[in-house]
Short mmCIF file of C-alpha atoms in Angstrom, two decimals:
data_model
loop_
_atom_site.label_atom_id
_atom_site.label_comp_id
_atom_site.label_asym_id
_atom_site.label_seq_id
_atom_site.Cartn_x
_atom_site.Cartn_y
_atom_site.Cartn_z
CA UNK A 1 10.33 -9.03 7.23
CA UNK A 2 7.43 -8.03 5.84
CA UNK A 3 5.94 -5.01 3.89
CA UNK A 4 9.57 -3.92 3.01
CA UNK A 5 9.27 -3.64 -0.92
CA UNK A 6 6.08 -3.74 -2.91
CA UNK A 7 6.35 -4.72 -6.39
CA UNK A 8 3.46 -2.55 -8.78
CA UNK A 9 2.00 -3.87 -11.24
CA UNK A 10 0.82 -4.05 -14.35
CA UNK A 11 1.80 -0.27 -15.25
CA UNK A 12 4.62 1.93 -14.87
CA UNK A 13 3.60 5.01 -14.03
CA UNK A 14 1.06 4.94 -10.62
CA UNK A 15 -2.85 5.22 -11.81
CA UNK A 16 -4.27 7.02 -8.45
CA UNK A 17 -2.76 9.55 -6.24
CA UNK A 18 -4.55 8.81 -3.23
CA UNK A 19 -3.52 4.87 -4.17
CA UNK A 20 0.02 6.36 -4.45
CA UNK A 21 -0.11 8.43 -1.14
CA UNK A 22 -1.62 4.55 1.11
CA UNK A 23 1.12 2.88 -0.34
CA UNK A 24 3.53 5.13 0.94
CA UNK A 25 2.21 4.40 4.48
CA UNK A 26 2.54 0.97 4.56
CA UNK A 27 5.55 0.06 1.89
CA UNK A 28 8.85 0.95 3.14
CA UNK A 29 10.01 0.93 -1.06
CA UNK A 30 7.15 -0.06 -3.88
CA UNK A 31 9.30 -1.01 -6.81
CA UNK A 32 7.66 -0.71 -10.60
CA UNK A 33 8.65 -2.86 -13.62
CA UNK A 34 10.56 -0.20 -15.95
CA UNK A 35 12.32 -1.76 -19.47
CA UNK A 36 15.60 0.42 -20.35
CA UNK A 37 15.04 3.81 -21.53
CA UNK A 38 11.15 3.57 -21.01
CA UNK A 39 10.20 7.13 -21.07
CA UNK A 40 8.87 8.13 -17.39
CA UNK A 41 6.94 10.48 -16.85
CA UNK A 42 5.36 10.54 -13.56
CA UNK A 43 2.47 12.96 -11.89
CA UNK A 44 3.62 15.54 -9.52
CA UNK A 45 2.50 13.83 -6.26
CA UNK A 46 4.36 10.79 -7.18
CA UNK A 47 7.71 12.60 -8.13
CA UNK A 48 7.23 14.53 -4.85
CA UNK A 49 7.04 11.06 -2.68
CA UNK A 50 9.87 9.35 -4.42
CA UNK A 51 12.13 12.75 -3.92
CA UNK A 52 11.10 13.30 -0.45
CA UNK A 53 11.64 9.37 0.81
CA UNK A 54 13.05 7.24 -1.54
CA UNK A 55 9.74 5.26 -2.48
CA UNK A 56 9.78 4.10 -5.77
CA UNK A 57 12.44 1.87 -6.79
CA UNK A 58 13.04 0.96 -10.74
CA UNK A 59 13.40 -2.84 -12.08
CA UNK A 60 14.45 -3.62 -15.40
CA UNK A 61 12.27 -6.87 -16.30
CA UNK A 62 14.66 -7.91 -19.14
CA UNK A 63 15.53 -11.26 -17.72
CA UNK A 64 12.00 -11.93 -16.42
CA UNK A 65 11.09 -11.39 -19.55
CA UNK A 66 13.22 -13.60 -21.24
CA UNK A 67 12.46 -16.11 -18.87
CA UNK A 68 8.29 -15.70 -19.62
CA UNK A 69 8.70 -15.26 -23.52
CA UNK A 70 9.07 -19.53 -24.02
CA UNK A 71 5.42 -19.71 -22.47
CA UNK A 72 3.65 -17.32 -24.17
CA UNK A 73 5.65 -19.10 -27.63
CA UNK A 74 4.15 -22.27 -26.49
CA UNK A 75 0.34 -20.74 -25.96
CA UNK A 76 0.77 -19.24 -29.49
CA UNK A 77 2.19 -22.62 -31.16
CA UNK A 78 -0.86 -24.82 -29.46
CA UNK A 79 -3.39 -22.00 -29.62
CA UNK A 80 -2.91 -20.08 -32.91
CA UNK A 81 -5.71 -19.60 -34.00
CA UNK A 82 -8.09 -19.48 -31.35
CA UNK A 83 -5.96 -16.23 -29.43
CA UNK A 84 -6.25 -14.89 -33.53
CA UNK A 85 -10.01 -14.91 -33.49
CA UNK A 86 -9.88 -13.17 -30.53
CA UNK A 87 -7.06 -11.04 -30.60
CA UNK A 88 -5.88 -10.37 -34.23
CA UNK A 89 -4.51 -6.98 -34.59
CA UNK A 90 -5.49 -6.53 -38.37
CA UNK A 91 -7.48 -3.06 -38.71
CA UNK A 92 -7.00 -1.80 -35.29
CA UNK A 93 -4.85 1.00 -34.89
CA UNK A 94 -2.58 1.94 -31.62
CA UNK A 95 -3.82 4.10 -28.74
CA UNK A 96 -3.70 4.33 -25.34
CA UNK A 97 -6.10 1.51 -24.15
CA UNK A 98 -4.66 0.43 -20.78
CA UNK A 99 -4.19 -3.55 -20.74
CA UNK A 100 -7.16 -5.48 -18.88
CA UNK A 101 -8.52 -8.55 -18.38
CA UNK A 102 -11.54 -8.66 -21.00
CA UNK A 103 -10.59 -9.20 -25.01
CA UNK A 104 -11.55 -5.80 -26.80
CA UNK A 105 -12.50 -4.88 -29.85
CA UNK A 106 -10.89 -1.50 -29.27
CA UNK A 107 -7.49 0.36 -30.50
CA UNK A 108 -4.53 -1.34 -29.69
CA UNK A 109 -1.86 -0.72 -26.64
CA UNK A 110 1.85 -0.81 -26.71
CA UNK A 111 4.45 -3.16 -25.25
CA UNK A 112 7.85 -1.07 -25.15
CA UNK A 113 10.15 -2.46 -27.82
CA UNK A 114 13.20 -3.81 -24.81
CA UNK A 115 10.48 -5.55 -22.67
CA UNK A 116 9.49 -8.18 -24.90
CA UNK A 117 12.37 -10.51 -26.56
CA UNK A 118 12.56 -10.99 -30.00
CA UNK A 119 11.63 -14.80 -30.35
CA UNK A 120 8.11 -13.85 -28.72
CA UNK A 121 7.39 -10.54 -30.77
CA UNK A 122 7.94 -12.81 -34.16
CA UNK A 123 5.74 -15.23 -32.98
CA UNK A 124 2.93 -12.76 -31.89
CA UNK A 125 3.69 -10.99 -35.16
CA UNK A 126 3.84 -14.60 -37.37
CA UNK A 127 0.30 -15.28 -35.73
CA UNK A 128 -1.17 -12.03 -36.21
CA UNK A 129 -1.44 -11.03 -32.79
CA UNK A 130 1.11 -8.11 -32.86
CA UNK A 131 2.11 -5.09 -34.95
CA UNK A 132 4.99 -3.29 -34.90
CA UNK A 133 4.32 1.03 -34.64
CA UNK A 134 6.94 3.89 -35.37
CA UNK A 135 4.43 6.29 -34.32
CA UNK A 136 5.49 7.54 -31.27
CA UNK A 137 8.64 9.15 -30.50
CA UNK A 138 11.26 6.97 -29.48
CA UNK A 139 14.23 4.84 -29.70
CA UNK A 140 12.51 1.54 -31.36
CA UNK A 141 8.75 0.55 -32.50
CA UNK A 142 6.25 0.13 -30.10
CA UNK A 143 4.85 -3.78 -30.07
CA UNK A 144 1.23 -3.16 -30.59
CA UNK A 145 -1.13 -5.94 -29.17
CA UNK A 146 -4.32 -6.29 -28.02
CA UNK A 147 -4.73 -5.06 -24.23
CA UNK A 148 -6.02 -8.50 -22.95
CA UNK A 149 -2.91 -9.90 -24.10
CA UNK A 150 -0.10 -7.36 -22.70
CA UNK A 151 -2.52 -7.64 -19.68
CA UNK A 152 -1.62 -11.31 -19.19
CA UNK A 153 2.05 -10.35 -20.46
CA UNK A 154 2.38 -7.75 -18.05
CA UNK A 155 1.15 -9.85 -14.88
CA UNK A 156 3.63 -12.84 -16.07
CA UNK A 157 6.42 -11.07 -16.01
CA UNK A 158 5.67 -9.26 -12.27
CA UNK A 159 5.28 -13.08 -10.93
CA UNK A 160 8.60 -14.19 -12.35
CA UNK A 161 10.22 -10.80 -10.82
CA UNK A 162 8.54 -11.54 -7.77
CA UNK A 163 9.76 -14.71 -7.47
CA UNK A 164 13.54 -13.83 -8.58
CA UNK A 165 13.37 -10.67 -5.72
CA UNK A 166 10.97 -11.76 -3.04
CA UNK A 167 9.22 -8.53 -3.78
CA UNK A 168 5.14 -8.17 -3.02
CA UNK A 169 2.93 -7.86 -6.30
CA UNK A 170 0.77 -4.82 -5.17
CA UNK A 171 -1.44 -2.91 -8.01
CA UNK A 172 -4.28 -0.62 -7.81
CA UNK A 173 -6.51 -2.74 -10.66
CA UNK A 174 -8.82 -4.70 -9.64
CA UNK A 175 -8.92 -7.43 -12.24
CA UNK A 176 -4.67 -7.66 -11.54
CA UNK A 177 -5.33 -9.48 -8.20
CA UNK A 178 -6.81 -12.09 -10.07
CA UNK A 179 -3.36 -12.17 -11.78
CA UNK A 180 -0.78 -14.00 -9.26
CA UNK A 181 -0.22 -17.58 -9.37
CA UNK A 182 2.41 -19.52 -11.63
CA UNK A 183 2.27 -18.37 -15.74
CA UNK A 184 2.80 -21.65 -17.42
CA UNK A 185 1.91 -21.90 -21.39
CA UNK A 186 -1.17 -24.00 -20.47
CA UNK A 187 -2.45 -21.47 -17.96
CA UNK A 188 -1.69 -18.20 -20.04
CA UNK A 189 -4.06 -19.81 -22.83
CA UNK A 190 -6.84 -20.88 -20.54
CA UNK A 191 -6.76 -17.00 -18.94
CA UNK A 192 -6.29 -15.40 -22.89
CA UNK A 193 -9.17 -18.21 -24.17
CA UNK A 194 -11.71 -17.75 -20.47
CA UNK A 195 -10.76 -21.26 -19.76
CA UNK A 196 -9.71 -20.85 -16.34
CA UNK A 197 -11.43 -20.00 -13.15
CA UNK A 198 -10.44 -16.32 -11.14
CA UNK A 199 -7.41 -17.38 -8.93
CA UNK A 200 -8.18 -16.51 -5.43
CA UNK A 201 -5.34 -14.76 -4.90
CA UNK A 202 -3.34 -16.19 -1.51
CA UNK A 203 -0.32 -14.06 -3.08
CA UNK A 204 -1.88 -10.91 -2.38
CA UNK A 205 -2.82 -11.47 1.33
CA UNK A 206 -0.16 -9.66 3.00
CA UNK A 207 -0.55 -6.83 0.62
CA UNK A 208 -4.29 -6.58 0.91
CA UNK A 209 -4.43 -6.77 4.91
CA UNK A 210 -1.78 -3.82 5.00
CA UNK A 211 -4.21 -1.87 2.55
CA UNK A 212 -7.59 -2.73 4.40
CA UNK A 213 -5.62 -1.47 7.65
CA UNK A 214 -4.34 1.49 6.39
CA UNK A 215 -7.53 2.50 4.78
CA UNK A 216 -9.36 2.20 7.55
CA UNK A 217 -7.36 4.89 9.13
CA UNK A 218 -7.44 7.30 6.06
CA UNK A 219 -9.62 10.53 5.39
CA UNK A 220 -12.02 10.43 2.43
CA UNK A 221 -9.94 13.18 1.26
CA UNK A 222 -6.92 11.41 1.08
CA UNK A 223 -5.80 13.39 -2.42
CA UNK A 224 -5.68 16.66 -0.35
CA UNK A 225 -3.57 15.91 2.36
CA UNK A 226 -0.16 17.45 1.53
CA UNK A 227 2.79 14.94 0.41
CA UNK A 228 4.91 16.43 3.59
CA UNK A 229 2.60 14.56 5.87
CA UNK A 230 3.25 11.08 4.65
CA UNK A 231 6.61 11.62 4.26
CA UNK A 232 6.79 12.91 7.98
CA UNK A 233 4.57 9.67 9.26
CA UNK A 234 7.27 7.69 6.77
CA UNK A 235 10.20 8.76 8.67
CA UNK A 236 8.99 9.66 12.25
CA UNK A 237 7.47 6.66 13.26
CA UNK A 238 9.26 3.81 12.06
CA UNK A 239 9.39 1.74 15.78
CA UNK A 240 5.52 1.71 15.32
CA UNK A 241 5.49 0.77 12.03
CA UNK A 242 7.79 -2.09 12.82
CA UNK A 243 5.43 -3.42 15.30
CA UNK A 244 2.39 -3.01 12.54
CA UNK A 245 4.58 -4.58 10.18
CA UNK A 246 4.78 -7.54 12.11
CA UNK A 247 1.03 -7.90 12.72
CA UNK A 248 0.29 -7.76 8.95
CA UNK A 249 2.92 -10.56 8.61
CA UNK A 250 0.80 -12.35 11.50
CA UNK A 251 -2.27 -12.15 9.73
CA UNK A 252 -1.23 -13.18 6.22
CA UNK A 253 0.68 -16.09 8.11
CA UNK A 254 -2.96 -17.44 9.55
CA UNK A 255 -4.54 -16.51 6.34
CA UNK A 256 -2.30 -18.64 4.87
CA UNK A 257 -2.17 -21.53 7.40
CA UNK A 258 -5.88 -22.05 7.33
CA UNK A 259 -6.62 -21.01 4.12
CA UNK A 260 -3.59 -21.75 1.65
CA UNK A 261 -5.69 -24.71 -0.20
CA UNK A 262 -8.90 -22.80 -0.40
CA UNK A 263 -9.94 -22.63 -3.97
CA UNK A 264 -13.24 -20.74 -3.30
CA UNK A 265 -13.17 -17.08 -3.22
CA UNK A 266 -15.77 -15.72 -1.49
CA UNK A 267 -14.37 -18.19 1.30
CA UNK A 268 -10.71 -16.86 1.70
CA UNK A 269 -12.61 -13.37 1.72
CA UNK A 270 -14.10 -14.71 4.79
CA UNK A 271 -10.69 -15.94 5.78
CA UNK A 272 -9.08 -12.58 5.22
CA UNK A 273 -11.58 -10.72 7.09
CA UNK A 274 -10.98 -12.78 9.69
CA UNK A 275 -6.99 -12.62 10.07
CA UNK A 276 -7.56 -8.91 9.66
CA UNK A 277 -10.00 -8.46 12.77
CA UNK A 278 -7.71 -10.28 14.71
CA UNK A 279 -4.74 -8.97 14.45
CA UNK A 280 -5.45 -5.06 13.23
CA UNK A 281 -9.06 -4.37 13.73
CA UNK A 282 -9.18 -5.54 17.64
CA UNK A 283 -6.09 -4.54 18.21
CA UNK A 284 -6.40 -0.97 16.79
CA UNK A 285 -10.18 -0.69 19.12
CA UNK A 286 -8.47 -2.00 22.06
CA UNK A 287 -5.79 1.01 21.53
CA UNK A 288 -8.20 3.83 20.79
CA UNK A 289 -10.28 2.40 24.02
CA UNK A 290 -7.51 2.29 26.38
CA UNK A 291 -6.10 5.70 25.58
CA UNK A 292 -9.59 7.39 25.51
CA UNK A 293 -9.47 5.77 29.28
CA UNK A 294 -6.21 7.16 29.91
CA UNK A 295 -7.67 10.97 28.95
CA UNK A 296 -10.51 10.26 31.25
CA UNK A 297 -8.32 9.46 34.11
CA UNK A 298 -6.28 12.08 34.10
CA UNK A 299 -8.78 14.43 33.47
CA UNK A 300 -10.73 13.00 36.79
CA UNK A 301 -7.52 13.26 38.45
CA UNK A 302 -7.08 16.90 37.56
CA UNK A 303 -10.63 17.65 39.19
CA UNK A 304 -9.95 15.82 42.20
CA UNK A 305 -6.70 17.09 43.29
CA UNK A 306 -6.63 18.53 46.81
CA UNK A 307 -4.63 21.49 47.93
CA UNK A 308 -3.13 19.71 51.10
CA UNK A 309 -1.69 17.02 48.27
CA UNK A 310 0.29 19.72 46.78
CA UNK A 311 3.36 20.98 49.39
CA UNK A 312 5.75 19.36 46.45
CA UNK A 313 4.71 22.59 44.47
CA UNK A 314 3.83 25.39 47.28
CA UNK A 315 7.02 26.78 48.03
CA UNK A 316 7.50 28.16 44.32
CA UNK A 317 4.12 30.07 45.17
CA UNK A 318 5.55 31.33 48.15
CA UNK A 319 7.83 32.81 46.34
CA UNK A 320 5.71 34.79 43.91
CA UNK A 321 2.64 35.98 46.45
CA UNK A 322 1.67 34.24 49.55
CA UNK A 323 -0.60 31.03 50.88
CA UNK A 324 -3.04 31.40 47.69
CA UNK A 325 -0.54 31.63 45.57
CA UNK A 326 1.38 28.74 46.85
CA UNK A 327 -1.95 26.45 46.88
CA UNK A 328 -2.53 27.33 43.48
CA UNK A 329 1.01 26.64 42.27
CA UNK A 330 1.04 23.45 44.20
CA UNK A 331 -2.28 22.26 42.18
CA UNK A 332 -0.67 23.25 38.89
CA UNK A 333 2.46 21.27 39.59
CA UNK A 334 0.99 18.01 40.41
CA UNK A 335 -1.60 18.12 37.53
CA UNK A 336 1.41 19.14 35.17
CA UNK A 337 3.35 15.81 36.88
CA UNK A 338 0.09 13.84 36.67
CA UNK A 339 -0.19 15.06 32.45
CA UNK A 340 3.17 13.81 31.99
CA UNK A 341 2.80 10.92 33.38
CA UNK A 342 -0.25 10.18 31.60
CA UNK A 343 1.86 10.91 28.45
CA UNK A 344 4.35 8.20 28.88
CA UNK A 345 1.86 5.82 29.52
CA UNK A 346 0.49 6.83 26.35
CA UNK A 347 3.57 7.18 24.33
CA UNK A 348 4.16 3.33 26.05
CA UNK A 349 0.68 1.79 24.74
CA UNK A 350 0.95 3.29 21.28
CA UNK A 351 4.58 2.14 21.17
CA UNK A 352 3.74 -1.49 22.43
CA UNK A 353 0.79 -2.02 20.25
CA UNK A 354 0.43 -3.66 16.60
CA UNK A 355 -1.85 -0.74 16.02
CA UNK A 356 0.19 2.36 17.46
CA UNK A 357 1.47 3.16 13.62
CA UNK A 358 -2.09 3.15 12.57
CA UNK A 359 -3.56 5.47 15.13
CA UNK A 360 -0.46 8.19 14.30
CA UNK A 361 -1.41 7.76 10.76
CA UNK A 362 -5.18 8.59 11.81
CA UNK A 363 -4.25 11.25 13.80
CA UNK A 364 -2.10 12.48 11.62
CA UNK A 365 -3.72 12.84 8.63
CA UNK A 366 -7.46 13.31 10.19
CA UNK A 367 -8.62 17.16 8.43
CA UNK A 368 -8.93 19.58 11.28
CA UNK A 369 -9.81 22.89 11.65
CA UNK A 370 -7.62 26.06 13.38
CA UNK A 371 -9.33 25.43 16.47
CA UNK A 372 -8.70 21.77 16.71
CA UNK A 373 -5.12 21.76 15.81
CA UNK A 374 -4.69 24.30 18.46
CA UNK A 375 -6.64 21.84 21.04
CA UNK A 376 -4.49 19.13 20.05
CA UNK A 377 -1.42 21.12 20.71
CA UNK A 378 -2.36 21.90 24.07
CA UNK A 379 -3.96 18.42 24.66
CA UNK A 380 -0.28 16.65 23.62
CA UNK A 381 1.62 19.35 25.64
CA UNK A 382 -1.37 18.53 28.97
CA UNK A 383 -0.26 14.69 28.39
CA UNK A 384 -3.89 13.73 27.09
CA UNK A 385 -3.03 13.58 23.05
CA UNK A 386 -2.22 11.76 20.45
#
């Protein structure tokens, strides 16, 4: 089934919070690529998602690694000295420079010693393009490269796990979507050496239509809404996020039925867009429309309740003060049984739709003043809220 386990790449430790905090909405686990005793050292609000549901889950990419390392030996041994002139590490010393697409003249980045195998580190260090550093505090030496380069590495070794786990590759860099497709020696020197074209990037469709969905939902301020709250969407709405999982596996399905062989980006944008609106957008207007009906309804049957339609509810009023009490009492307990059965209806179109998961989320996480939570309170006790 779909959106069960993301797999992020190409760092360990999550970039953006408010990325972090999405993901969480629409992964059920996101697992991260994590050699043996890497030091982690995550950010608060990650730490506090993981403890609170489980998120994050830990691979070890030794054997994807191993599997990868022949490649990049074979780009080196037919490329030598074209990935030197762009990527030699002579003179440049080792910093924190995040791996990215572009070659840089800048400071160098490190590859943790037990994620790349030895063969591949002596032929990166034979051809110039690696470094071994003791700087840092650790078990080993840091392999220092240039960032293009553990960019690519990074990216080729999250395809091969993918592949070996059926996980999603999911990342939070722009440049890494351009970064799926199968790593063979010939392609890792045309993307090192510009030589090849952006991939379009059919392996992220499922990934990016849960995104655009959930995002549409979000407030601006996601990095302010407290951890609790996704954790609480997380856990108390998993029918409706079954039935939103499903439509995000419908969408990438078309996507991928129409456009699987399109080699033009800007066209399987189009494509995406398109598979989105159908099954998420439309879906998620048609919900919002028919439950904003559904207030207006009962609210016009609140207003036009008579008092001869009430004898279900006049003999409590008897009870407590005579004919005007009774009237009154009877009113009250038809529009209470006409609120509540406004809120199943509700509760049944939110739990029947592809979208039902999304509106919670909206409504959920939407900022709101005193005031408003209070009217929401009432408005979900009255049968007319979210």
């Amino acid at each position: 089934m779909a959106l069960r386990t993301g797999l992020y790449y190409p760092y360990v430790h999550l970039r953006d919070e408010s990325w972090a905090k999405a993901a969480a909405l629409y992964w059920r686990n996101l697992a991260r690529v994590v050699p043996d005793g890497f030091p982690v050292r995550d950010r608060e609000v990650v730490r506090e998602l993981n403890q609170g549901s489980g998120f994050l889950v830990d691979t070890d990419p030794r054997q994807a690694a191993e599997a990868v390392a022949p490649k990049f030996v074979a780009a080196v041994r037919d490329n030598a000295e074209a990935l030197r002139d762009r990527f030699a590490v002579r003179g440049r010393a080792l910093a924190e420079a995040a791996p990215r697409l572009a070659p840089t003249t800048r400071s160098l980045t490190g590859l943790y010693p037990q994620e790349v195998p030895g063969e591949l580190q002596h032929a990166w260090e034979e051809s110039g393009l690696a470094t071994l550093d003791w700087s840092r505090n650790h078990r080993g030496a840091w392999v220092a490269v240039d960032p293009a380069l553990a960019w690519a590495y990074k990216c080729a070794i999250t395809h091969e796990l993918a592949r070996w786990t059926a996980f999603t590759p999911v990342t939070d860099q722009v440049d890494a979507h351009s970064a799926t497709g199968d790593w063979t020696s010939e392609r890792i020197a045309d993307v090192l050496l510009d030589r090849a074209a952006p991939a379009v990037g059919h392996e992220t469709a499922e990934a990016r239509v849960a995104m655009m969905a959930v995002r549409c939902v979000l407030p601006a301020d996601l990095g302010h809404v407290p951890v609790e709250k996704i954790i609480r969407l997380r856990t108390q709405y998993a029918d409706e996020f079954v039935a939103f999982a499903a439509a995000v596996d419908a969408a990438a399905a078309d996507v991928m039925e129409v456009a699987g062989e399109v080699t033009d980006r800007a066209a399987f944008e189009l494509h995406l867009q398109a598979a989105f609106d159908l099954h998420v957008a439309q879906p998620l207007e048609a919900l919002r429309k028919a439950i904003h009906g559904l207030k207006m309804e009962t609210v016009s049957t609140a207003f036009t309740i008579k008092p001869e339609a009430t004898v279900s509810g006049a003999g409590l009023g008897m009870l407590f003060g005579g004919t005007a009490t009774a009237v009154g009492a009877g009113i009250a307990f038809t529009a209470l049984a006409t609120r509540q059965a406004a809120a199943r209806e509700r509760d049944s179109l939110v739990a029947s739709s592809p979208a039902g998961y999304l509106l919670r989320v909206e409504k959920e996480l939407k900022p709101a003043t005193v005031l408003r939570r209070a009217g929401r309170v009432v408005a979900r006790t009255a049968g007319v809220g979210v």
